[in-house]
């Protein structure tokens, strides 16, 4: 469980590094999002209605249908500021498991389930800091640009 959190922090360190925040990467994500929006797979009407209703709580009415797919403009400063908050000192790690032998547990007042709250050990802290500083898991890499995302979605006519 700790290694998974460390791997996520290592990947975030990659994003913070050179080439992680780039307009080219952002444009690719935007193009992919637009393709997914424009060529959305059919779904059950009740699922779509529920999704739109949920969006109405988060977005202005004019943006409800496309807000989750909308990449308005590239802002490297805002992206970096966000990534700078994804560090071990802001980390809250939740671990859920059946049959876990916990000592000194608390009981949830609503569901009656046992849980435990504890600070990170020094070993965990060291693991997470190393990962966040870029000296964590080796072998992680940012994806190369996709050659499968198209710019022109015009349907060509077939010759008779």
PDB file of C-alpha atoms in Angstrom:
ATOM      1  CA  UNK A   1       0.000   0.000   0.000  1.00  0.00           C
ATOM      2  CA  UNK A   2       2.823   2.430   0.778  1.00  0.00           C
ATOM      3  CA  UNK A   3       4.604   1.574  -2.462  1.00  0.00           C
ATOM      4  CA  UNK A   4       1.510   2.473  -4.484  1.00  0.00           C
ATOM      5  CA  UNK A   5       1.403   5.919  -2.874  1.00  0.00           C
ATOM      6  CA  UNK A   6       5.156   6.299  -3.484  1.00  0.00           C
ATOM      7  CA  UNK A   7       4.720   5.346  -7.155  1.00  0.00           C
ATOM      8  CA  UNK A   8       1.994   7.970  -7.567  1.00  0.00           C
ATOM      9  CA  UNK A   9       4.263  10.582  -5.966  1.00  0.00           C
ATOM     10  CA  UNK A  10       7.096   9.495  -8.303  1.00  0.00           C
ATOM     11  CA  UNK A  11       4.854  10.017 -11.311  1.00  0.00           C
ATOM     12  CA  UNK A  12       3.803  13.439 -10.032  1.00  0.00           C
ATOM     13  CA  UNK A  13       7.518  14.270  -9.720  1.00  0.00           C
ATOM     14  CA  UNK A  14       7.876  13.339 -13.397  1.00  0.00           C
ATOM     15  CA  UNK A  15       5.052  15.719 -14.268  1.00  0.00           C
ATOM     16  CA  UNK A  16       6.791  18.478 -12.302  1.00  0.00           C
ATOM     17  CA  UNK A  17      10.031  17.813 -14.191  1.00  0.00           C
ATOM     18  CA  UNK A  18      11.190  18.918 -17.608  1.00  0.00           C
ATOM     19  CA  UNK A  19       8.595  18.312 -20.310  1.00  0.00           C
ATOM     20  CA  UNK A  20       5.878  17.298 -17.868  1.00  0.00           C
ATOM     21  CA  UNK A  21       3.933  20.532 -18.144  1.00  0.00           C
ATOM     22  CA  UNK A  22       3.929  21.339 -21.835  1.00  0.00           C
ATOM     23  CA  UNK A  23       1.494  22.949 -24.214  1.00  0.00           C
ATOM     24  CA  UNK A  24       1.943  20.082 -26.684  1.00  0.00           C
ATOM     25  CA  UNK A  25       0.882  17.543 -24.024  1.00  0.00           C
ATOM     26  CA  UNK A  26      -2.063  19.780 -23.075  1.00  0.00           C
ATOM     27  CA  UNK A  27      -3.156  20.104 -26.733  1.00  0.00           C
ATOM     28  CA  UNK A  28      -3.107  16.332 -27.088  1.00  0.00           C
ATOM     29  CA  UNK A  29      -5.270  15.912 -23.982  1.00  0.00           C
ATOM     30  CA  UNK A  30      -7.630  18.588 -25.293  1.00  0.00           C
ATOM     31  CA  UNK A  31      -7.905  16.928 -28.722  1.00  0.00           C
ATOM     32  CA  UNK A  32      -8.573  13.545 -27.124  1.00  0.00           C
ATOM     33  CA  UNK A  33     -11.216  15.035 -24.831  1.00  0.00           C
ATOM     34  CA  UNK A  34     -12.940  16.728 -27.781  1.00  0.00           C
ATOM     35  CA  UNK A  35     -12.945  13.457 -29.727  1.00  0.00           C
ATOM     36  CA  UNK A  36     -14.494  11.643 -26.771  1.00  0.00           C
ATOM     37  CA  UNK A  37     -17.144  14.350 -26.466  1.00  0.00           C
ATOM     38  CA  UNK A  38     -17.960  14.525 -30.185  1.00  0.00           C
ATOM     39  CA  UNK A  39     -18.013  10.758 -30.687  1.00  0.00           C
ATOM     40  CA  UNK A  40     -19.490   9.699 -27.361  1.00  0.00           C
ATOM     41  CA  UNK A  41     -20.579   6.085 -27.131  1.00  0.00           C
ATOM     42  CA  UNK A  42     -24.248   5.421 -26.578  1.00  0.00           C
ATOM     43  CA  UNK A  43     -25.230   4.961 -22.968  1.00  0.00           C
ATOM     44  CA  UNK A  44     -28.401   4.202 -21.090  1.00  0.00           C
ATOM     45  CA  UNK A  45     -30.636   7.306 -20.932  1.00  0.00           C
ATOM     46  CA  UNK A  46     -30.930   7.080 -17.158  1.00  0.00           C
ATOM     47  CA  UNK A  47     -27.125   7.027 -16.790  1.00  0.00           C
ATOM     48  CA  UNK A  48     -26.736  10.063 -19.051  1.00  0.00           C
ATOM     49  CA  UNK A  49     -29.506  11.940 -17.228  1.00  0.00           C
ATOM     50  CA  UNK A  50     -27.899  11.199 -13.885  1.00  0.00           C
ATOM     51  CA  UNK A  51     -24.515  12.377 -15.177  1.00  0.00           C
ATOM     52  CA  UNK A  52     -25.950  15.646 -16.521  1.00  0.00           C
ATOM     53  CA  UNK A  53     -27.886  16.255 -13.291  1.00  0.00           C
ATOM     54  CA  UNK A  54     -24.680  15.773 -11.309  1.00  0.00           C
ATOM     55  CA  UNK A  55     -22.864  18.242 -13.585  1.00  0.00           C
ATOM     56  CA  UNK A  56     -25.568  20.830 -12.910  1.00  0.00           C
ATOM     57  CA  UNK A  57     -24.346  21.070  -9.312  1.00  0.00           C
ATOM     58  CA  UNK A  58     -20.772  21.811 -10.354  1.00  0.00           C
ATOM     59  CA  UNK A  59     -20.921  23.891 -13.530  1.00  0.00           C
ATOM     60  CA  UNK A  60     -22.812  26.894 -14.888  1.00  0.00           C
ATOM     61  CA  UNK A  61     -25.882  25.855 -16.887  1.00  0.00           C
ATOM     62  CA  UNK A  62     -24.300  26.871 -20.220  1.00  0.00           C
ATOM     63  CA  UNK A  63     -21.399  24.473 -19.587  1.00  0.00           C
ATOM     64  CA  UNK A  64     -23.228  21.465 -18.173  1.00  0.00           C
ATOM     65  CA  UNK A  65     -22.959  19.228 -21.251  1.00  0.00           C
ATOM     66  CA  UNK A  66     -19.284  19.816 -22.027  1.00  0.00           C
ATOM     67  CA  UNK A  67     -17.671  21.171 -18.840  1.00  0.00           C
ATOM     68  CA  UNK A  68     -15.887  17.945 -17.966  1.00  0.00           C
ATOM     69  CA  UNK A  69     -14.420  17.855 -21.473  1.00  0.00           C
ATOM     70  CA  UNK A  70     -13.583  21.543 -21.767  1.00  0.00           C
ATOM     71  CA  UNK A  71      -9.925  22.549 -21.921  1.00  0.00           C
ATOM     72  CA  UNK A  72     -10.379  26.330 -22.133  1.00  0.00           C
ATOM     73  CA  UNK A  73      -6.747  27.444 -22.286  1.00  0.00           C
ATOM     74  CA  UNK A  74      -3.280  26.247 -21.395  1.00  0.00           C
ATOM     75  CA  UNK A  75      -1.973  27.762 -18.164  1.00  0.00           C
ATOM     76  CA  UNK A  76       1.408  26.324 -17.183  1.00  0.00           C
ATOM     77  CA  UNK A  77       1.584  28.466 -14.046  1.00  0.00           C
ATOM     78  CA  UNK A  78      -1.737  27.140 -12.717  1.00  0.00           C
ATOM     79  CA  UNK A  79      -0.820  23.541 -13.562  1.00  0.00           C
ATOM     80  CA  UNK A  80       2.549  23.838 -11.803  1.00  0.00           C
ATOM     81  CA  UNK A  81       0.924  25.494  -8.780  1.00  0.00           C
ATOM     82  CA  UNK A  82      -1.498  22.567  -8.554  1.00  0.00           C
ATOM     83  CA  UNK A  83       1.306  20.003  -8.875  1.00  0.00           C
ATOM     84  CA  UNK A  84       3.275  21.822  -6.176  1.00  0.00           C
ATOM     85  CA  UNK A  85       0.489  21.000  -3.714  1.00  0.00           C
ATOM     86  CA  UNK A  86       0.652  17.274  -4.455  1.00  0.00           C
ATOM     87  CA  UNK A  87       3.442  16.579  -1.967  1.00  0.00           C
ATOM     88  CA  UNK A  88       3.843  14.235   1.025  1.00  0.00           C
ATOM     89  CA  UNK A  89       3.175  17.006   3.550  1.00  0.00           C
ATOM     90  CA  UNK A  90      -0.346  17.318   2.078  1.00  0.00           C
ATOM     91  CA  UNK A  91      -0.881  13.568   1.742  1.00  0.00           C
ATOM     92  CA  UNK A  92      -3.741  11.781   3.449  1.00  0.00           C
ATOM     93  CA  UNK A  93      -3.543   8.065   2.790  1.00  0.00           C
ATOM     94  CA  UNK A  94      -6.665   5.956   3.235  1.00  0.00           C
ATOM     95  CA  UNK A  95      -6.342   2.205   3.261  1.00  0.00           C
ATOM     96  CA  UNK A  96      -9.347  -0.113   3.354  1.00  0.00           C
ATOM     97  CA  UNK A  97      -9.129  -3.858   3.827  1.00  0.00           C
ATOM     98  CA  UNK A  98     -11.140  -6.734   5.161  1.00  0.00           C
ATOM     99  CA  UNK A  99      -9.679  -8.877   7.906  1.00  0.00           C
ATOM    100  CA  UNK A 100      -7.027  -6.313   8.817  1.00  0.00           C
ATOM    101  CA  UNK A 101      -5.857  -6.787  12.394  1.00  0.00           C
ATOM    102  CA  UNK A 102      -5.908  -3.260  13.803  1.00  0.00           C
ATOM    103  CA  UNK A 103      -5.091  -2.241  17.321  1.00  0.00           C
ATOM    104  CA  UNK A 104      -6.425   0.882  19.053  1.00  0.00           C
ATOM    105  CA  UNK A 105      -9.316   1.320  16.635  1.00  0.00           C
ATOM    106  CA  UNK A 106     -12.135   3.831  16.622  1.00  0.00           C
ATOM    107  CA  UNK A 107     -15.688   3.016  15.558  1.00  0.00           C
ATOM    108  CA  UNK A 108     -17.587   5.058  12.995  1.00  0.00           C
ATOM    109  CA  UNK A 109     -20.749   6.492  14.544  1.00  0.00           C
ATOM    110  CA  UNK A 110     -22.911   5.991  11.452  1.00  0.00           C
ATOM    111  CA  UNK A 111     -21.862   2.643  10.016  1.00  0.00           C
ATOM    112  CA  UNK A 112     -20.253   0.973  13.000  1.00  0.00           C
ATOM    113  CA  UNK A 113     -17.088   0.075  11.107  1.00  0.00           C
ATOM    114  CA  UNK A 114     -13.726   0.118  12.791  1.00  0.00           C
ATOM    115  CA  UNK A 115     -10.977   2.419  11.589  1.00  0.00           C
ATOM    116  CA  UNK A 116      -7.676   3.770  12.732  1.00  0.00           C
ATOM    117  CA  UNK A 117      -6.028   7.166  12.312  1.00  0.00           C
ATOM    118  CA  UNK A 118      -2.275   7.369  12.673  1.00  0.00           C
ATOM    119  CA  UNK A 119       0.578   9.606  11.556  1.00  0.00           C
ATOM    120  CA  UNK A 120       3.056   8.334   8.985  1.00  0.00           C
ATOM    121  CA  UNK A 121       6.018   6.429  10.337  1.00  0.00           C
ATOM    122  CA  UNK A 122       9.503   7.781   9.693  1.00  0.00           C
ATOM    123  CA  UNK A 123       9.997   4.989   7.147  1.00  0.00           C
ATOM    124  CA  UNK A 124       6.833   5.987   5.272  1.00  0.00           C
ATOM    125  CA  UNK A 125       7.777   9.651   5.401  1.00  0.00           C
ATOM    126  CA  UNK A 126      11.226   8.897   3.953  1.00  0.00           C
ATOM    127  CA  UNK A 127       9.745   6.720   1.202  1.00  0.00           C
ATOM    128  CA  UNK A 128       7.209   9.377   0.210  1.00  0.00           C
ATOM    129  CA  UNK A 129       9.736  12.237   0.317  1.00  0.00           C
ATOM    130  CA  UNK A 130      12.213  10.308  -1.842  1.00  0.00           C
ATOM    131  CA  UNK A 131       9.479   9.551  -4.358  1.00  0.00           C
ATOM    132  CA  UNK A 132       8.259  13.143  -4.421  1.00  0.00           C
ATOM    133  CA  UNK A 133      11.806  14.435  -4.944  1.00  0.00           C
ATOM    134  CA  UNK A 134      12.242  12.292  -8.044  1.00  0.00           C
ATOM    135  CA  UNK A 135      14.449   9.611  -6.522  1.00  0.00           C
ATOM    136  CA  UNK A 136      11.640   7.095  -6.218  1.00  0.00           C
ATOM    137  CA  UNK A 137      10.643   4.345  -8.619  1.00  0.00           C
ATOM    138  CA  UNK A 138      12.776   4.000 -11.707  1.00  0.00           C
ATOM    139  CA  UNK A 139      11.304   3.012 -15.045  1.00  0.00           C
ATOM    140  CA  UNK A 140       8.409   5.465 -14.972  1.00  0.00           C
ATOM    141  CA  UNK A 141       8.110   7.693 -18.014  1.00  0.00           C
ATOM    142  CA  UNK A 142       5.692  10.201 -19.441  1.00  0.00           C
ATOM    143  CA  UNK A 143       3.884   8.885 -22.512  1.00  0.00           C
ATOM    144  CA  UNK A 144       5.092   9.818 -25.970  1.00  0.00           C
ATOM    145  CA  UNK A 145       2.781  11.806 -28.203  1.00  0.00           C
ATOM    146  CA  UNK A 146       0.005   9.656 -29.631  1.00  0.00           C
ATOM    147  CA  UNK A 147      -0.066   9.190 -33.379  1.00  0.00           C
ATOM    148  CA  UNK A 148      -3.699   8.061 -33.231  1.00  0.00           C
ATOM    149  CA  UNK A 149      -5.343  11.350 -32.261  1.00  0.00           C
ATOM    150  CA  UNK A 150      -6.673  13.002 -35.400  1.00  0.00           C
ATOM    151  CA  UNK A 151      -7.016  16.698 -36.160  1.00  0.00           C
ATOM    152  CA  UNK A 152      -9.600  16.389 -38.915  1.00  0.00           C
ATOM    153  CA  UNK A 153     -12.726  14.337 -38.244  1.00  0.00           C
ATOM    154  CA  UNK A 154     -14.386  15.052 -41.579  1.00  0.00           C
ATOM    155  CA  UNK A 155     -15.936  11.904 -43.013  1.00  0.00           C
ATOM    156  CA  UNK A 156     -14.662  11.279 -46.529  1.00  0.00           C
ATOM    157  CA  UNK A 157     -17.078  10.217 -49.216  1.00  0.00           C
ATOM    158  CA  UNK A 158     -16.557   6.833 -50.816  1.00  0.00           C
ATOM    159  CA  UNK A 159     -16.030   6.628 -54.558  1.00  0.00           C
ATOM    160  CA  UNK A 160     -18.837   4.747 -56.259  1.00  0.00           C
TER     161      UNK A 160
END
